[in-house]
Amino acid sequence: MVSLMQGRLPINQDVLLMQKGMLVRKVRSKSWKKLRYFRLQDDGMTVWHARQAGGKAKPSFSISDVETVREGHESELLRSLAEEFPLEQGFTIVFHGRRSNLDLVANSVEEAQIWMQGLQHLVDFVTSMDQKERLDQWLSDWFQRGDKNQDGRMSFPEVQRLLHLMNVEMDQEYALQLFQAADTSQSGTLEGEEFVEFYKALTKRPEVQEVFENFSADGQKLTLLEFVDFLREEQKEGERASDLALELINRYEPSDSGKVRHVLSLDGFLSYLCSKDGDVFNPACLPIYQDMTQPLNHYYINSSHNTYLVGDQLCGQSSVEGYIRALKRGCRCVEVDIWDGPSGEPIVYHGHTLTSRIPFKDVVATVAQYAFQTSDYPVILSLENHCTWEQQQVMALHLTEILGEQLLSTTLDGLLPTQLPSPEELRRKILVKGKKIQTLEEDLEEEEEEEVLESQLEGEQEAKPELEAQFESEPQELSPRSKDKKKDKVVMCPPFCTPICCQIMVQAPSSKPESLLFPKQKSKPIMCPSLSALVVYLKAVSFHSFTHSREHYRFYETSSFSETKAKSLIKEAGNAFVQHNAWQLSRVYPSGLRTDSSNYNPQELWNAGCQMVAMNVQTAGLEMDICDGLFRQNGGCGYVLKPDFLRDIQSSFHPERPISPFKAQTLLIQVISGQQLPKEDMTKERSIVDPLVRVEIFGVRPDTTRQETSYVENNGFNPYWGQTLCFRVLVPELALLRFVVNDYNWKTRHDFIGQYTLPWTCMQQGYRHIHLLSKDGTSLHPATIFVHICIREGLEGDES
């Protein structure tokens, strides 16, 4: 199988040394550190490991599983073992999805560099692969699994075993016939390209050929005009069909002669249908395509709850890895629970539980490093501050010193705003959300007074020696230097006071200015002024009622709601909640009863316009599929513009009772076929899946529904359904679709195989492939389902 990737693999000295194998130490904890022999296989795409060189090896990971490789000093675990192992010899393999990192320690710095550089070299190659190269790699992985004795060729018994692994139930005589046809060398085994030909024979697509022949006059090719007709009539590409047809032929037709003649062969047609252009997700929605200049409260914001946890809420591990993963997957609001720690250093953990602790300064440093790797749009630090006054000072110091220019510590122009700034205005800025001593107006007023005071003090510096001498010779009364305009309260200070003294006064809360002045103070304020000053546009306030918020709160003040409270408010006063969220930010968090870090469905809260619906992103499942589905659009930047009826402070929309003028639509989905569906449990070699497809719609309550096909018995490789499902949707602007493939099992209510979720507004019509994702959100390439989608205006059966 080496020949399949040969000539395309980027072989260098590091890769060659990795293929020879190397003994490294695998580290799982401070107490679990064991030597293992790791070796890159000859295909250059999979790494196996054994307890020792020459020992029984088993697969460890595929290069396509790897997201990146980090140096040893970036690993919390390896840093904790720095006295035992030099950090320069350590490195961390980071995988896609939620798979745990793999920490390894080499025997020398040189060996560590070989693996770090070699792995990253291969990862970069895999990332840049085109469609054909990805398929070749997938075949190479399967060949490695099927070639049980690892001799580089496959006998017929090995092929039979592989067919079961690949979910193919096939008559033995027919399988042997395909095997012998592919064995052109007549060696009794399949190697390299012979295996590819065997695979092609298995994966013929009669349903695609039927569509092709419906538009092809001669059944051999699509002319430019025939392809334009297909794009216009079936794919609903409209006026751009003519230009698009030529562009797609040049992109997907494999033969140069076909490109010159402007025709598309069946292979080119299939390549188009399997590509991003033939995907169910509209490519126009992949980059940032929305208006990013509206106020923050007009956007849904990808938000994380208890971000520091990578496990449950009671005994789970706290780790900066939680922040890295959340930020890299597009979260723009992360939560930090801060408590007093040892040696005067604040710590982060889930209070009053057995979760582990991490230093606050490490969290801030991690946010500084990863905040804008995925998106340039602003990151919100939602602080749950439980610290004493002294450690709040330390928090403020870490935030200002570590974040530096990234931290937004005053309004953008120094003036009092009339609305929240936009994501565009806040690019690459980190905002602090938390409690604040006073209002933004008072902050800006004090800044003005401070500037005036500083200019006065500069003029008084020359007279200072004379004043000091006069003060020493005669008793002087204290003179007024500043005045609290709100309460007409005079603050006294001696005439020889320094600028530092006056700065302390103007920074003190107006209600208790004397609490920070002189030793006679009896108590300290609960909130530290230096930390309070870092909260600018996101002041946390308690929610009492929507009327109270309108009468007493300002647009830059934000309230948090438990999921239970928020859902109750939607039922009791759904329209008032919508109007509230049109001018003020809301954050919703999971119930405290979710100690297992489970999630709630965010859709119900989005329907009311709630912007920051915080999720336990470490927990995979339906709810995170919905969250990922919404934020898959707009460049994955973490901000999605709400529909216009959720941005209007006089909106009449009620999420529980949606009525006109919303444009209802009818959706017809023909579920045609499936391709290369994986097994949930790869250890069950003899079992074959019985797949069915379920289509779920999430939106306003009347639109939330599901339908499913019947199941196909014993065929996960190329099942055919050919069934049509019909949905009627009142508010398509809020709807998300989730396509789920399950293995029919009447005992367990079906076993999950794969899914894909996307917004209704990002769905393409026509013949489309849906590329399935795992439960963890990672690609199951090349597993797909083939569908035909048609959207009609209005509700079918309506005469309106």
PDB file of N, CA, C and O in Angstrom, residues 81-113:
ATOM      1  N   LEU A  81       6.410  18.077  36.074  1.00  0.00           N
ATOM      2  CA  LEU A  81       7.467  17.058  36.181  1.00  0.00           C
ATOM      3  C   LEU A  81       8.819  17.595  35.734  1.00  0.00           C
ATOM      4  O   LEU A  81       9.728  16.839  35.419  1.00  0.00           O
ATOM      5  N   ALA A  82       8.949  18.937  35.729  1.00  0.00           N
ATOM      6  CA  ALA A  82      10.165  19.570  35.200  1.00  0.00           C
ATOM      7  C   ALA A  82      11.418  19.168  35.955  1.00  0.00           C
ATOM      8  O   ALA A  82      12.520  19.122  35.382  1.00  0.00           O
ATOM      9  N   GLU A  83      11.299  18.856  37.247  1.00  0.00           N
ATOM     10  CA  GLU A  83      12.472  18.443  38.025  1.00  0.00           C
ATOM     11  C   GLU A  83      12.905  17.026  37.675  1.00  0.00           C
ATOM     12  O   GLU A  83      14.064  16.657  37.856  1.00  0.00           O
ATOM     13  N   GLU A  84      11.967  16.242  37.144  1.00  0.00           N
ATOM     14  CA  GLU A  84      12.264  14.848  36.797  1.00  0.00           C
ATOM     15  C   GLU A  84      12.715  14.703  35.342  1.00  0.00           C
ATOM     16  O   GLU A  84      13.608  13.910  35.032  1.00  0.00           O
ATOM     17  N   PHE A  85      12.063  15.462  34.435  1.00  0.00           N
ATOM     18  CA  PHE A  85      12.389  15.397  33.007  1.00  0.00           C
ATOM     19  C   PHE A  85      12.600  16.807  32.474  1.00  0.00           C
ATOM     20  O   PHE A  85      11.755  17.680  32.695  1.00  0.00           O
ATOM     21  N   PRO A  86      13.694  17.060  31.750  1.00  0.00           N
ATOM     22  CA  PRO A  86      13.901  18.375  31.144  1.00  0.00           C
ATOM     23  C   PRO A  86      12.757  18.697  30.182  1.00  0.00           C
ATOM     24  O   PRO A  86      12.390  17.859  29.350  1.00  0.00           O
ATOM     25  N   LEU A  87      12.194  19.881  30.284  1.00  0.00           N
ATOM     26  CA  LEU A  87      11.064  20.253  29.439  1.00  0.00           C
ATOM     27  C   LEU A  87      11.422  20.216  27.963  1.00  0.00           C
ATOM     28  O   LEU A  87      10.564  19.990  27.106  1.00  0.00           O
ATOM     29  N   GLU A  88      12.708  20.438  27.634  1.00  0.00           N
ATOM     30  CA  GLU A  88      13.136  20.437  26.237  1.00  0.00           C
ATOM     31  C   GLU A  88      12.991  19.071  25.590  1.00  0.00           C
ATOM     32  O   GLU A  88      12.947  18.946  24.374  1.00  0.00           O
ATOM     33  N   GLN A  89      12.932  18.005  26.429  1.00  0.00           N
ATOM     34  CA  GLN A  89      12.788  16.650  25.904  1.00  0.00           C
ATOM     35  C   GLN A  89      11.325  16.227  25.779  1.00  0.00           C
ATOM     36  O   GLN A  89      11.022  15.163  25.252  1.00  0.00           O
ATOM     37  N   GLY A  90      10.428  17.061  26.277  1.00  0.00           N
ATOM     38  CA  GLY A  90       9.009  16.718  26.244  1.00  0.00           C
ATOM     39  C   GLY A  90       8.286  17.372  25.084  1.00  0.00           C
ATOM     40  O   GLY A  90       8.717  18.391  24.562  1.00  0.00           O
ATOM     41  N   PHE A  91       7.171  16.763  24.662  1.00  0.00           N
ATOM     42  CA  PHE A  91       6.301  17.359  23.659  1.00  0.00           C
ATOM     43  C   PHE A  91       4.903  16.770  23.812  1.00  0.00           C
ATOM     44  O   PHE A  91       4.727  15.710  24.422  1.00  0.00           O
ATOM     45  N   THR A  92       3.912  17.495  23.297  1.00  0.00           N
ATOM     46  CA  THR A  92       2.511  17.101  23.446  1.00  0.00           C
ATOM     47  C   THR A  92       1.850  17.011  22.084  1.00  0.00           C
ATOM     48  O   THR A  92       1.957  17.935  21.280  1.00  0.00           O
ATOM     49  N   ILE A  93       1.170  15.889  21.840  1.00  0.00           N
ATOM     50  CA  ILE A  93       0.394  15.724  20.613  1.00  0.00           C
ATOM     51  C   ILE A  93      -1.053  16.069  20.937  1.00  0.00           C
ATOM     52  O   ILE A  93      -1.677  15.453  21.801  1.00  0.00           O
ATOM     53  N   VAL A  94      -1.565  17.090  20.252  1.00  0.00           N
ATOM     54  CA  VAL A  94      -2.931  17.571  20.481  1.00  0.00           C
ATOM     55  C   VAL A  94      -3.822  17.063  19.354  1.00  0.00           C
ATOM     56  O   VAL A  94      -3.515  17.245  18.170  1.00  0.00           O
ATOM     57  N   PHE A  95      -4.937  16.410  19.732  1.00  0.00           N
ATOM     58  CA  PHE A  95      -5.822  15.798  18.744  1.00  0.00           C
ATOM     59  C   PHE A  95      -7.047  16.673  18.484  1.00  0.00           C
ATOM     60  O   PHE A  95      -7.420  17.511  19.296  1.00  0.00           O
ATOM     61  N   HIS A  96      -7.660  16.445  17.343  1.00  0.00           N
ATOM     62  CA  HIS A  96      -8.920  17.126  17.039  1.00  0.00           C
ATOM     63  C   HIS A  96     -10.000  16.648  18.005  1.00  0.00           C
ATOM     64  O   HIS A  96      -9.944  15.536  18.530  1.00  0.00           O
ATOM     65  N   GLY A  97     -11.018  17.491  18.216  1.00  0.00           N
ATOM     66  CA  GLY A  97     -12.137  17.093  19.068  1.00  0.00           C
ATOM     67  C   GLY A  97     -11.773  17.093  20.536  1.00  0.00           C
ATOM     68  O   GLY A  97     -10.946  17.879  20.996  1.00  0.00           O
ATOM     69  N   ARG A  98     -12.378  16.163  21.283  1.00  0.00           N
ATOM     70  CA  ARG A  98     -12.204  16.135  22.732  1.00  0.00           C
ATOM     71  C   ARG A  98     -11.265  15.031  23.201  1.00  0.00           C
ATOM     72  O   ARG A  98     -11.175  14.763  24.394  1.00  0.00           O
ATOM     73  N   ARG A  99     -10.570  14.383  22.281  1.00  0.00           N
ATOM     74  CA  ARG A  99      -9.626  13.337  22.668  1.00  0.00           C
ATOM     75  C   ARG A  99      -8.508  13.937  23.518  1.00  0.00           C
ATOM     76  O   ARG A  99      -7.996  15.014  23.228  1.00  0.00           O
ATOM     77  N   SER A 100      -8.120  13.236  24.583  1.00  0.00           N
ATOM     78  CA  SER A 100      -7.095  13.736  25.496  1.00  0.00           C
ATOM     79  C   SER A 100      -5.754  13.887  24.789  1.00  0.00           C
ATOM     80  O   SER A 100      -5.418  13.105  23.886  1.00  0.00           O
ATOM     81  N   ASN A 101      -4.999  14.888  25.217  1.00  0.00           N
ATOM     82  CA  ASN A 101      -3.651  15.087  24.667  1.00  0.00           C
ATOM     83  C   ASN A 101      -2.745  13.917  25.015  1.00  0.00           C
ATOM     84  O   ASN A 101      -2.956  13.220  26.012  1.00  0.00           O
ATOM     85  N   LEU A 102      -1.720  13.721  24.201  1.00  0.00           N
ATOM     86  CA  LEU A 102      -0.730  12.672  24.454  1.00  0.00           C
ATOM     87  C   LEU A 102       0.601  13.338  24.804  1.00  0.00           C
ATOM     88  O   LEU A 102       1.216  13.994  23.964  1.00  0.00           O
ATOM     89  N   ASP A 103       1.016  13.211  26.074  1.00  0.00           N
ATOM     90  CA  ASP A 103       2.282  13.788  26.538  1.00  0.00           C
ATOM     91  C   ASP A 103       3.383  12.742  26.453  1.00  0.00           C
ATOM     92  O   ASP A 103       3.245  11.633  26.990  1.00  0.00           O
ATOM     93  N   LEU A 104       4.487  13.097  25.783  1.00  0.00           N
ATOM     94  CA  LEU A 104       5.605  12.181  25.600  1.00  0.00           C
ATOM     95  C   LEU A 104       6.910  12.869  25.987  1.00  0.00           C
ATOM     96  O   LEU A 104       7.057  14.082  25.822  1.00  0.00           O
ATOM     97  N   VAL A 105       7.868  12.070  26.492  1.00  0.00           N
ATOM     98  CA  VAL A 105       9.196  12.583  26.833  1.00  0.00           C
ATOM     99  C   VAL A 105      10.230  11.715  26.119  1.00  0.00           C
ATOM    100  O   VAL A 105      10.286  10.499  26.325  1.00  0.00           O
ATOM    101  N   ALA A 106      11.033  12.333  25.252  1.00  0.00           N
ATOM    102  CA  ALA A 106      12.069  11.610  24.516  1.00  0.00           C
ATOM    103  C   ALA A 106      13.323  11.458  25.372  1.00  0.00           C
ATOM    104  O   ALA A 106      13.460  12.076  26.437  1.00  0.00           O
ATOM    105  N   ASN A 107      14.259  10.650  24.891  1.00  0.00           N
ATOM    106  CA  ASN A 107      15.500  10.420  25.644  1.00  0.00           C
ATOM    107  C   ASN A 107      16.507  11.549  25.481  1.00  0.00           C
ATOM    108  O   ASN A 107      17.492  11.603  26.203  1.00  0.00           O
ATOM    109  N   SER A 108      16.282  12.419  24.505  1.00  0.00           N
ATOM    110  CA  SER A 108      17.190  13.547  24.294  1.00  0.00           C
ATOM    111  C   SER A 108      16.429  14.681  23.620  1.00  0.00           C
ATOM    112  O   SER A 108      15.346  14.477  23.066  1.00  0.00           O
ATOM    113  N   VAL A 109      17.012  15.859  23.670  1.00  0.00           N
ATOM    114  CA  VAL A 109      16.395  17.016  22.997  1.00  0.00           C
ATOM    115  C   VAL A 109      16.327  16.763  21.497  1.00  0.00           C
ATOM    116  O   VAL A 109      15.343  17.103  20.836  1.00  0.00           O
ATOM    117  N   GLU A 110      17.377  16.134  20.952  1.00  0.00           N
ATOM    118  CA  GLU A 110      17.433  15.863  19.512  1.00  0.00           C
ATOM    119  C   GLU A 110      16.287  14.944  19.073  1.00  0.00           C
ATOM    120  O   GLU A 110      15.641  15.185  18.049  1.00  0.00           O
ATOM    121  N   GLU A 111      16.033  13.884  19.865  1.00  0.00           N
ATOM    122  CA  GLU A 111      14.956  12.954  19.519  1.00  0.00           C
ATOM    123  C   GLU A 111      13.583  13.629  19.629  1.00  0.00           C
ATOM    124  O   GLU A 111      12.690  13.374  18.827  1.00  0.00           O
ATOM    125  N   ALA A 112      13.427  14.497  20.628  1.00  0.00           N
ATOM    126  CA  ALA A 112      12.171  15.241  20.772  1.00  0.00           C
ATOM    127  C   ALA A 112      11.937  16.124  19.551  1.00  0.00           C
ATOM    128  O   ALA A 112      10.825  16.200  19.016  1.00  0.00           O
ATOM    129  N   GLN A 113      12.996  16.774  19.080  1.00  0.00           N
ATOM    130  CA  GLN A 113      12.890  17.643  17.906  1.00  0.00           C
ATOM    131  C   GLN A 113      12.522  16.859  16.656  1.00  0.00           C
ATOM    132  O   GLN A 113      11.750  17.328  15.813  1.00  0.00           O
TER     133      GLN A 113
END
